[in-house]
mmCIF file of C-alpha atoms in Angstrom:
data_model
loop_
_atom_site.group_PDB
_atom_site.id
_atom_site.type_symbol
_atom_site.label_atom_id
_atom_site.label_comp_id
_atom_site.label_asym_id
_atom_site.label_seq_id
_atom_site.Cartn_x
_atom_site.Cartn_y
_atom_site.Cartn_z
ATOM 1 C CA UNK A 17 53.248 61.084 243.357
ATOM 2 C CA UNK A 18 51.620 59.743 247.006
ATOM 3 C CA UNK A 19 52.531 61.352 250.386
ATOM 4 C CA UNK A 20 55.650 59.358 252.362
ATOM 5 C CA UNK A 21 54.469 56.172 253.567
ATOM 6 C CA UNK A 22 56.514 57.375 256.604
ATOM 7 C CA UNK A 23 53.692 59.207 257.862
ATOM 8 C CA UNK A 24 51.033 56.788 256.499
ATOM 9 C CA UNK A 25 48.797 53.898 257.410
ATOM 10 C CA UNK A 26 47.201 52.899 260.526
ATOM 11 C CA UNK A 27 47.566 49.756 263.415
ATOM 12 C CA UNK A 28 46.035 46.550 262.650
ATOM 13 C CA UNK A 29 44.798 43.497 264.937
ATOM 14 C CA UNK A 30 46.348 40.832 265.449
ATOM 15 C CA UNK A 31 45.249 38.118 262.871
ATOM 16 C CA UNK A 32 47.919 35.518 262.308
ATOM 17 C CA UNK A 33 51.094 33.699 263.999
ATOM 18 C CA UNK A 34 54.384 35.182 262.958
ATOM 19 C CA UNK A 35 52.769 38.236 260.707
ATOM 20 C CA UNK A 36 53.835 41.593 262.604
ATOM 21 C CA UNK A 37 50.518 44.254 262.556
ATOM 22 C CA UNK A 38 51.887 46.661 264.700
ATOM 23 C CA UNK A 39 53.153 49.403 262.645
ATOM 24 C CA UNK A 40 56.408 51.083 264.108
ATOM 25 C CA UNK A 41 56.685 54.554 264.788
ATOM 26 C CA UNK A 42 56.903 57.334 262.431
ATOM 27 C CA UNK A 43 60.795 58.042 262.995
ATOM 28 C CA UNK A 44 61.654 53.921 262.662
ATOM 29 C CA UNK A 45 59.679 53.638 259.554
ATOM 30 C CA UNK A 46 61.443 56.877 258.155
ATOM 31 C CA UNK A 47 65.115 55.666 258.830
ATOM 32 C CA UNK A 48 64.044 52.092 257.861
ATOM 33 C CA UNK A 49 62.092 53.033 254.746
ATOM 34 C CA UNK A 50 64.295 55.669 253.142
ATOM 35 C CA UNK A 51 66.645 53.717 250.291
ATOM 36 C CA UNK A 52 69.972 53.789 250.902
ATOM 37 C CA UNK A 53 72.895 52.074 248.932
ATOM 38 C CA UNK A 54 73.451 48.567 250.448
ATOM 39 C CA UNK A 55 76.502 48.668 252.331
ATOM 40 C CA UNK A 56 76.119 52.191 253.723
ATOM 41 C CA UNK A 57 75.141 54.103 256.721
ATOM 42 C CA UNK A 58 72.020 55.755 257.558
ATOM 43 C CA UNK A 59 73.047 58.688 255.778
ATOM 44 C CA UNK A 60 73.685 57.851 252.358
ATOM 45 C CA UNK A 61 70.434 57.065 250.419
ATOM 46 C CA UNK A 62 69.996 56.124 246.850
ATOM 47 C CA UNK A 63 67.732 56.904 244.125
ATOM 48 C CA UNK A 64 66.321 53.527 243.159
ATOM 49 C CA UNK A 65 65.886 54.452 239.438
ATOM 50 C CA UNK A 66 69.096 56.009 238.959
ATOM 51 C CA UNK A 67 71.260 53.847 241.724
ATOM 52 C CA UNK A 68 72.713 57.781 242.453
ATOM 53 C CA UNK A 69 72.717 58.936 246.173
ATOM 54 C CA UNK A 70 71.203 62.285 247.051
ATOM 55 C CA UNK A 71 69.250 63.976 250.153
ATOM 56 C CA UNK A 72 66.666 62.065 252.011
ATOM 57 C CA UNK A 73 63.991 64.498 251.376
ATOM 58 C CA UNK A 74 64.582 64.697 248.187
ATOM 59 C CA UNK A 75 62.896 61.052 247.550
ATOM 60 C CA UNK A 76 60.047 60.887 245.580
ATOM 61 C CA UNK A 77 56.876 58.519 246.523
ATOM 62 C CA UNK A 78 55.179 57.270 243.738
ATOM 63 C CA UNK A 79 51.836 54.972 244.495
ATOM 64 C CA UNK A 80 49.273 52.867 242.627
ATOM 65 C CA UNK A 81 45.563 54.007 241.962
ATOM 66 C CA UNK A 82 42.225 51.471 240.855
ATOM 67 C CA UNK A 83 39.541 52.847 239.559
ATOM 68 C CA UNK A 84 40.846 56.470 241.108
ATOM 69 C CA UNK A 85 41.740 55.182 244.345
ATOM 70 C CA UNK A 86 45.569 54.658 245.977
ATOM 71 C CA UNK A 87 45.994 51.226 246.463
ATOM 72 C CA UNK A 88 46.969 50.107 250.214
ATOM 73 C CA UNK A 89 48.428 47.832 252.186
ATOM 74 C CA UNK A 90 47.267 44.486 253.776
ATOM 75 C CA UNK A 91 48.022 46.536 257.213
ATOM 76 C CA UNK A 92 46.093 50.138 255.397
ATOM 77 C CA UNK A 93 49.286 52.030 254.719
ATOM 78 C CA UNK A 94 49.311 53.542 251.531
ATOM 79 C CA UNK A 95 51.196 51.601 248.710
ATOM 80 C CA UNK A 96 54.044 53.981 248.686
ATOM 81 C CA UNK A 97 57.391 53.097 246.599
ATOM 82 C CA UNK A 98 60.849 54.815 246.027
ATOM 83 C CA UNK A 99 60.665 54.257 242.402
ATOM 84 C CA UNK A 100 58.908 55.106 239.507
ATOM 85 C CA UNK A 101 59.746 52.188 237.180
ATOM 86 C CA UNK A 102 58.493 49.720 240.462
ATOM 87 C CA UNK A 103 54.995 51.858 240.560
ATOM 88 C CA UNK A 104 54.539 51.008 236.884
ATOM 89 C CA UNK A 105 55.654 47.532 237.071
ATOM 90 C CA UNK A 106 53.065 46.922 240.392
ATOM 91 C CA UNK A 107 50.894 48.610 238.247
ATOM 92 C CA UNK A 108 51.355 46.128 235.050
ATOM 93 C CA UNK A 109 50.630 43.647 237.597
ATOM 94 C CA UNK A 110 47.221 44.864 238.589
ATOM 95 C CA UNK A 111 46.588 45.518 235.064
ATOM 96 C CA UNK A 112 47.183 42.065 234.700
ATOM 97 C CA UNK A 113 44.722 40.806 236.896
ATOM 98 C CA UNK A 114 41.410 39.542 235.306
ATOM 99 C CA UNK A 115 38.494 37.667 236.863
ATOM 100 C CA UNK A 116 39.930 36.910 240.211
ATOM 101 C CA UNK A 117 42.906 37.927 241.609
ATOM 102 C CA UNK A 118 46.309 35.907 241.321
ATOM 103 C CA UNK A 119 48.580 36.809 244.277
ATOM 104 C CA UNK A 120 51.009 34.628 242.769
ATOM 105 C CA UNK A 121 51.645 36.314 239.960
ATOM 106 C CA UNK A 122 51.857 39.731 241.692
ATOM 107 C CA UNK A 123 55.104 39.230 243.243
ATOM 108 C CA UNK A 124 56.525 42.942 243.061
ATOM 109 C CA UNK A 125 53.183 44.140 245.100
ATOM 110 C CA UNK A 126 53.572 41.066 247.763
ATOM 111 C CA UNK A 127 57.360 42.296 247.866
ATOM 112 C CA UNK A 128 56.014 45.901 248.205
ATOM 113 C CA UNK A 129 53.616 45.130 250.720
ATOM 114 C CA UNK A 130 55.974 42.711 253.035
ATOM 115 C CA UNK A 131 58.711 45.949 253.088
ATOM 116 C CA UNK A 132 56.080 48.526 254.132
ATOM 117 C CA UNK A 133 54.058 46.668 256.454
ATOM 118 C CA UNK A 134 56.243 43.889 257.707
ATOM 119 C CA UNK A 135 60.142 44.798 257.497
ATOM 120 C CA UNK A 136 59.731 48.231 258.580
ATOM 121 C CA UNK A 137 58.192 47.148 261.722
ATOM 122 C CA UNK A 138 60.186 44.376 262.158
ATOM 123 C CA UNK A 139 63.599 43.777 260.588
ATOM 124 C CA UNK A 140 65.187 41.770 262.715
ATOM 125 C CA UNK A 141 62.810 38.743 261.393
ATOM 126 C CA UNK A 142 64.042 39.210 257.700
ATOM 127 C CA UNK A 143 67.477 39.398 259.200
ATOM 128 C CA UNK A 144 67.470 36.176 260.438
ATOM 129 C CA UNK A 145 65.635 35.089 257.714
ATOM 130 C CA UNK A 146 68.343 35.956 255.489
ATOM 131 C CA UNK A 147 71.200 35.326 257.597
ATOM 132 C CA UNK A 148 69.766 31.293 258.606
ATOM 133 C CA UNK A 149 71.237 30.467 254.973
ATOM 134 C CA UNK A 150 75.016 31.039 255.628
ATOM 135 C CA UNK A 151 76.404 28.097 257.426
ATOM 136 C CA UNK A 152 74.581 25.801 255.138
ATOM 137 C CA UNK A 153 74.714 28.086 251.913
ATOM 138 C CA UNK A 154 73.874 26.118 248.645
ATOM 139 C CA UNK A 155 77.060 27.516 246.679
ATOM 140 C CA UNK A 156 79.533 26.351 249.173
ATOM 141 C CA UNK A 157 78.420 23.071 248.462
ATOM 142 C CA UNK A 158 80.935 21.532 245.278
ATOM 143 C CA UNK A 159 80.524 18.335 243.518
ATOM 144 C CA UNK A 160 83.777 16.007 243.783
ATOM 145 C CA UNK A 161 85.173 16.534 239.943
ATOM 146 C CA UNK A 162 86.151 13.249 240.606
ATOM 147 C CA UNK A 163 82.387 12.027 240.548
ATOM 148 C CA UNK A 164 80.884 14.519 238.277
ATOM 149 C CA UNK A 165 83.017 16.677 236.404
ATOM 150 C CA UNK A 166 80.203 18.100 234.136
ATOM 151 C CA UNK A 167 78.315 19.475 236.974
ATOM 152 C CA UNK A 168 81.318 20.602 239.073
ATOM 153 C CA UNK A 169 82.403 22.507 235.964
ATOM 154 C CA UNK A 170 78.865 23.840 235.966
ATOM 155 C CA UNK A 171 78.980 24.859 239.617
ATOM 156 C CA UNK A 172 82.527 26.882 239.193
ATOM 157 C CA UNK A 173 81.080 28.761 235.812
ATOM 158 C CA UNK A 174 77.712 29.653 238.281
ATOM 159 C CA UNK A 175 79.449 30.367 241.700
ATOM 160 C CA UNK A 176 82.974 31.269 241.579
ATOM 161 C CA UNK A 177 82.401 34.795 240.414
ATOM 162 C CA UNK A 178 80.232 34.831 243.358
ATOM 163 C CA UNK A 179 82.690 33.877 246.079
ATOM 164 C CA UNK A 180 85.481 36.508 244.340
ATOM 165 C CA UNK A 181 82.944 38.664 244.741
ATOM 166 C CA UNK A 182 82.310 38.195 248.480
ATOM 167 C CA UNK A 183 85.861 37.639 249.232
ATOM 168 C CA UNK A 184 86.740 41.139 248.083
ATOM 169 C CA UNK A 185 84.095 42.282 249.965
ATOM 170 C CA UNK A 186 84.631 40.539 253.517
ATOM 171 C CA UNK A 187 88.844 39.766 252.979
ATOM 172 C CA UNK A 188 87.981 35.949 253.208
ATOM 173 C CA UNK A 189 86.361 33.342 251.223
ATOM 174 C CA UNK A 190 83.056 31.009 252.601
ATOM 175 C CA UNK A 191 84.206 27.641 253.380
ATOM 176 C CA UNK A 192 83.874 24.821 251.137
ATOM 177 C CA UNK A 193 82.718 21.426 251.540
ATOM 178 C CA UNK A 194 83.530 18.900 248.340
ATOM 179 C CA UNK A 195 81.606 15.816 247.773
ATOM 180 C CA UNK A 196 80.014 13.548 250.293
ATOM 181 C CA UNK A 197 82.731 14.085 252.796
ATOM 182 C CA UNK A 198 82.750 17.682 252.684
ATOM 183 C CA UNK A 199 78.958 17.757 253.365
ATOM 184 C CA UNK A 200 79.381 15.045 256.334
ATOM 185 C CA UNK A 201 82.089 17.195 257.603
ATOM 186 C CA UNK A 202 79.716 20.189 257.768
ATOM 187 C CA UNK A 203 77.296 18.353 259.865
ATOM 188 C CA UNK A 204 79.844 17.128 262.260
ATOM 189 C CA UNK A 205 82.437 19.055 264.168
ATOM 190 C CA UNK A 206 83.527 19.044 267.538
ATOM 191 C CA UNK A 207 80.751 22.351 268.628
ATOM 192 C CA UNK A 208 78.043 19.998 267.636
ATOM 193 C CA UNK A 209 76.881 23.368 265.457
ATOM 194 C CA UNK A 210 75.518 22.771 262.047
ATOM 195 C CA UNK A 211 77.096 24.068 259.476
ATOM 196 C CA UNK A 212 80.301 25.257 257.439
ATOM 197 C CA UNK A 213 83.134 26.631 259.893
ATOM 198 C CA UNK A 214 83.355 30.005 257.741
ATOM 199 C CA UNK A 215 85.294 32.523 258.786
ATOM 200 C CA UNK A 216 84.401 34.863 261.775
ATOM 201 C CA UNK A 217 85.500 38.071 259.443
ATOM 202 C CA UNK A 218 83.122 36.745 256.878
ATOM 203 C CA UNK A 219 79.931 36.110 259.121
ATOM 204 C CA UNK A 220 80.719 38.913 261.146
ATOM 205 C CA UNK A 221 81.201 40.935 258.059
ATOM 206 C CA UNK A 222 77.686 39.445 256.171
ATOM 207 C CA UNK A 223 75.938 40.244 259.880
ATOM 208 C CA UNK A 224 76.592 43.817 259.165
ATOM 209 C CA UNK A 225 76.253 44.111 255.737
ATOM 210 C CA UNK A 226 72.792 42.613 255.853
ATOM 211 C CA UNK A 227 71.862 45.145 259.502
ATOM 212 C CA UNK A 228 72.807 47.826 257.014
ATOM 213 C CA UNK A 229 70.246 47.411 254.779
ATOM 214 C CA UNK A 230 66.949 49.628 254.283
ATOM 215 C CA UNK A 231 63.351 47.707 254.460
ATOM 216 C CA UNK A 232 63.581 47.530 250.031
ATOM 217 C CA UNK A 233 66.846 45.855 250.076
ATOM 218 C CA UNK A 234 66.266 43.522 253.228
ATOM 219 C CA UNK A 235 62.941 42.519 251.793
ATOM 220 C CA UNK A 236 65.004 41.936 248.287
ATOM 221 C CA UNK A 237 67.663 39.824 250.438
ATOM 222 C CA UNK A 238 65.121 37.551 251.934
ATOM 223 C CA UNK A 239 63.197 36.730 248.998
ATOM 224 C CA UNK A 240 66.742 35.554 247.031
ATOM 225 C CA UNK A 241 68.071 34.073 250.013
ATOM 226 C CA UNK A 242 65.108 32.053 251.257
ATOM 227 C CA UNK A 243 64.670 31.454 247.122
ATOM 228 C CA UNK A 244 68.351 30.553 246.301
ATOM 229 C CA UNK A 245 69.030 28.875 249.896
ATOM 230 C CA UNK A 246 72.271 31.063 249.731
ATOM 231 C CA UNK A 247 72.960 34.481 251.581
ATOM 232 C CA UNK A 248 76.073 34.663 249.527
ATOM 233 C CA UNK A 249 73.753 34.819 245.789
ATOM 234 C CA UNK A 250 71.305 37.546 247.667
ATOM 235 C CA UNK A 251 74.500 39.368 249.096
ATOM 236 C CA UNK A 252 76.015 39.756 245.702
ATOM 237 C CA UNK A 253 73.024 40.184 243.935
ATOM 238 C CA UNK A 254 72.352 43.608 246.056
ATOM 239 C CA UNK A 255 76.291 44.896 245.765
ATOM 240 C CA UNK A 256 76.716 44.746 242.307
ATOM 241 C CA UNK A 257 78.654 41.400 242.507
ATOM 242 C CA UNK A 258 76.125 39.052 240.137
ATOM 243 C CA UNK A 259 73.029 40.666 237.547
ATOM 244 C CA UNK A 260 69.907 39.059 238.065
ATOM 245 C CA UNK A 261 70.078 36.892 235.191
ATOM 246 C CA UNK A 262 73.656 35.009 237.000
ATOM 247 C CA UNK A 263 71.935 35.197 240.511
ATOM 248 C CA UNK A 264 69.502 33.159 238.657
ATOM 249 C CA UNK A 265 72.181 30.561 237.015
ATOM 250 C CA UNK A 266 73.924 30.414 240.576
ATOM 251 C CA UNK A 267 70.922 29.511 241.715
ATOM 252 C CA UNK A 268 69.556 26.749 239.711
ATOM 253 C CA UNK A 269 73.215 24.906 238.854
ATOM 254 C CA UNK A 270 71.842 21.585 239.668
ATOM 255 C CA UNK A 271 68.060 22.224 238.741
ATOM 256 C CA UNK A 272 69.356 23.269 235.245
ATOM 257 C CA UNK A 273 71.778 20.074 234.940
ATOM 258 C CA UNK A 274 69.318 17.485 235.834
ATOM 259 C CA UNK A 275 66.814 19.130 233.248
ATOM 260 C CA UNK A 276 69.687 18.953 231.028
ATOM 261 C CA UNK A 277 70.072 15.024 231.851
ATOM 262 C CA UNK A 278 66.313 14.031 231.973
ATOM 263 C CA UNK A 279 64.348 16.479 230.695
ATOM 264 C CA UNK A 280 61.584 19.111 232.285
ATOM 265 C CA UNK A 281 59.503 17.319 234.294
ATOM 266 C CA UNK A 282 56.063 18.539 235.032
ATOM 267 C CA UNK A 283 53.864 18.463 238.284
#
């Protein structure tokens, strides 16, 4: 066990364009930091490992140690996580680690590490992040089955759990765009805007679902989102709606087919 990273950590100086090194205060990072089921209010916080809600101070902190020493932060927090099974997985990754370090293939500790030093101090820039991929959201995208039905029948076994998923969640579907007319047609419209004209309960209703989250989850919804180019995979991914393994599929439904079709190419 490691002490809260609520309390933990230190300012840093300004180093880079867009990278936040201002820590916030010790109350923000608390309500920001605690995990809480996504979806809910402040007061409801889960137990990572067990996905049961209890107390907040009844979360336990577990951290990482090298050669006897916690592991911190780019920003000098202490690497503190809400979950046991994460601290040995960020662990196995360090263990990993031979000569030189790989970054890239540490990609719970840079997810860590972005959730304790940059969401908690600044949300609002994952929010975006996440929420930039709606109007334009990969899975709303359908092949004409006029053109290609293999793929199109690919696409509905990949997304249409999905958008039952956020339908029941929001009380309306994403808008659709099919074939080369619907994508033309969600470039164009008369408000010059760019994107899909979705329903206002279903962007207001994503809006607040992703404001809800804690720093874990938010960093989580960024990552799929910016990954997937679809808030609606990352949003169903964190509710329950898709496992990992068919955020995945969703994800790569024309990657897969093309590989199918031509073969892996490398470089």
């Amino acid at each position: 066990h490691v002490e809260s990273p609520i309390s933990a950590g230190v300012d840093g100086t300004q180093s880079a364009t867009g990278v936040e090194t201002v820590l916030a205060t010790k109350q923000t990072k608390k309500d920001r930091l605690m995990p809480r089921k996504p979806g809910s209010t402040f007061g409801s916080v889960c137990d990572s490992d067990s996905a049961s809600t209890k107390n907040s101070n009844s979360v336990d902190w577990y951290g990482v140690t090298l050669d006897g020493r916690i592991v911190k932060t780019p920003l000098g927090q202490t690497l503190a996580v809400p979950s046991q099974i994460l601290a040995w997985a960020i662990a196995a990754e360090w263990d990993a680690q031979e000569d030189y370090l790989q970054p890239a293939q540490m990609p719970l500790m840079t997810l860590a590490c972005t959730a304790l030093d940059q969401t908690a101090s600044a949300p609002h820039v994952a929010q975006a992040n996440s929420l930039v991929y709606l109007p334009t959201d990969t899975i709303c995208y359908w092949t004409d089955p006029t053109e290609d039905r293999v793929l199109n029948r690919r696409q509905v076994e990949a997304w249409e759990g999905i958008h039952d998923h956020c339908e029941s969640m929001f009380g309306h579907r994403a808008a659709a765009a099919m074939g080369a007319e619907g994508l033309l047609m969600s470039r164009v419209r008369g408000n010059k805007s760019i994107g899909l004209p979705h329903p206002d309960t279903l962007t207001d209703g994503a809006e607040s679902f992703v404001k809800s989250l804690d720093a874990w989850h938010l960093t989580a919804l960024s990552s799929v989102s910016s990954e997937a180019k679809s808030l609606l995979v990352g949003m169903a991914l964190l509710s329950g709606g898709a496992s990992p393994k068919k955020a995945a599929e969703a994800a790569r439904v024309e990657e897969e087919f093309q590989i199918s079709i031509w073969g892996l190419v490398e470089g």
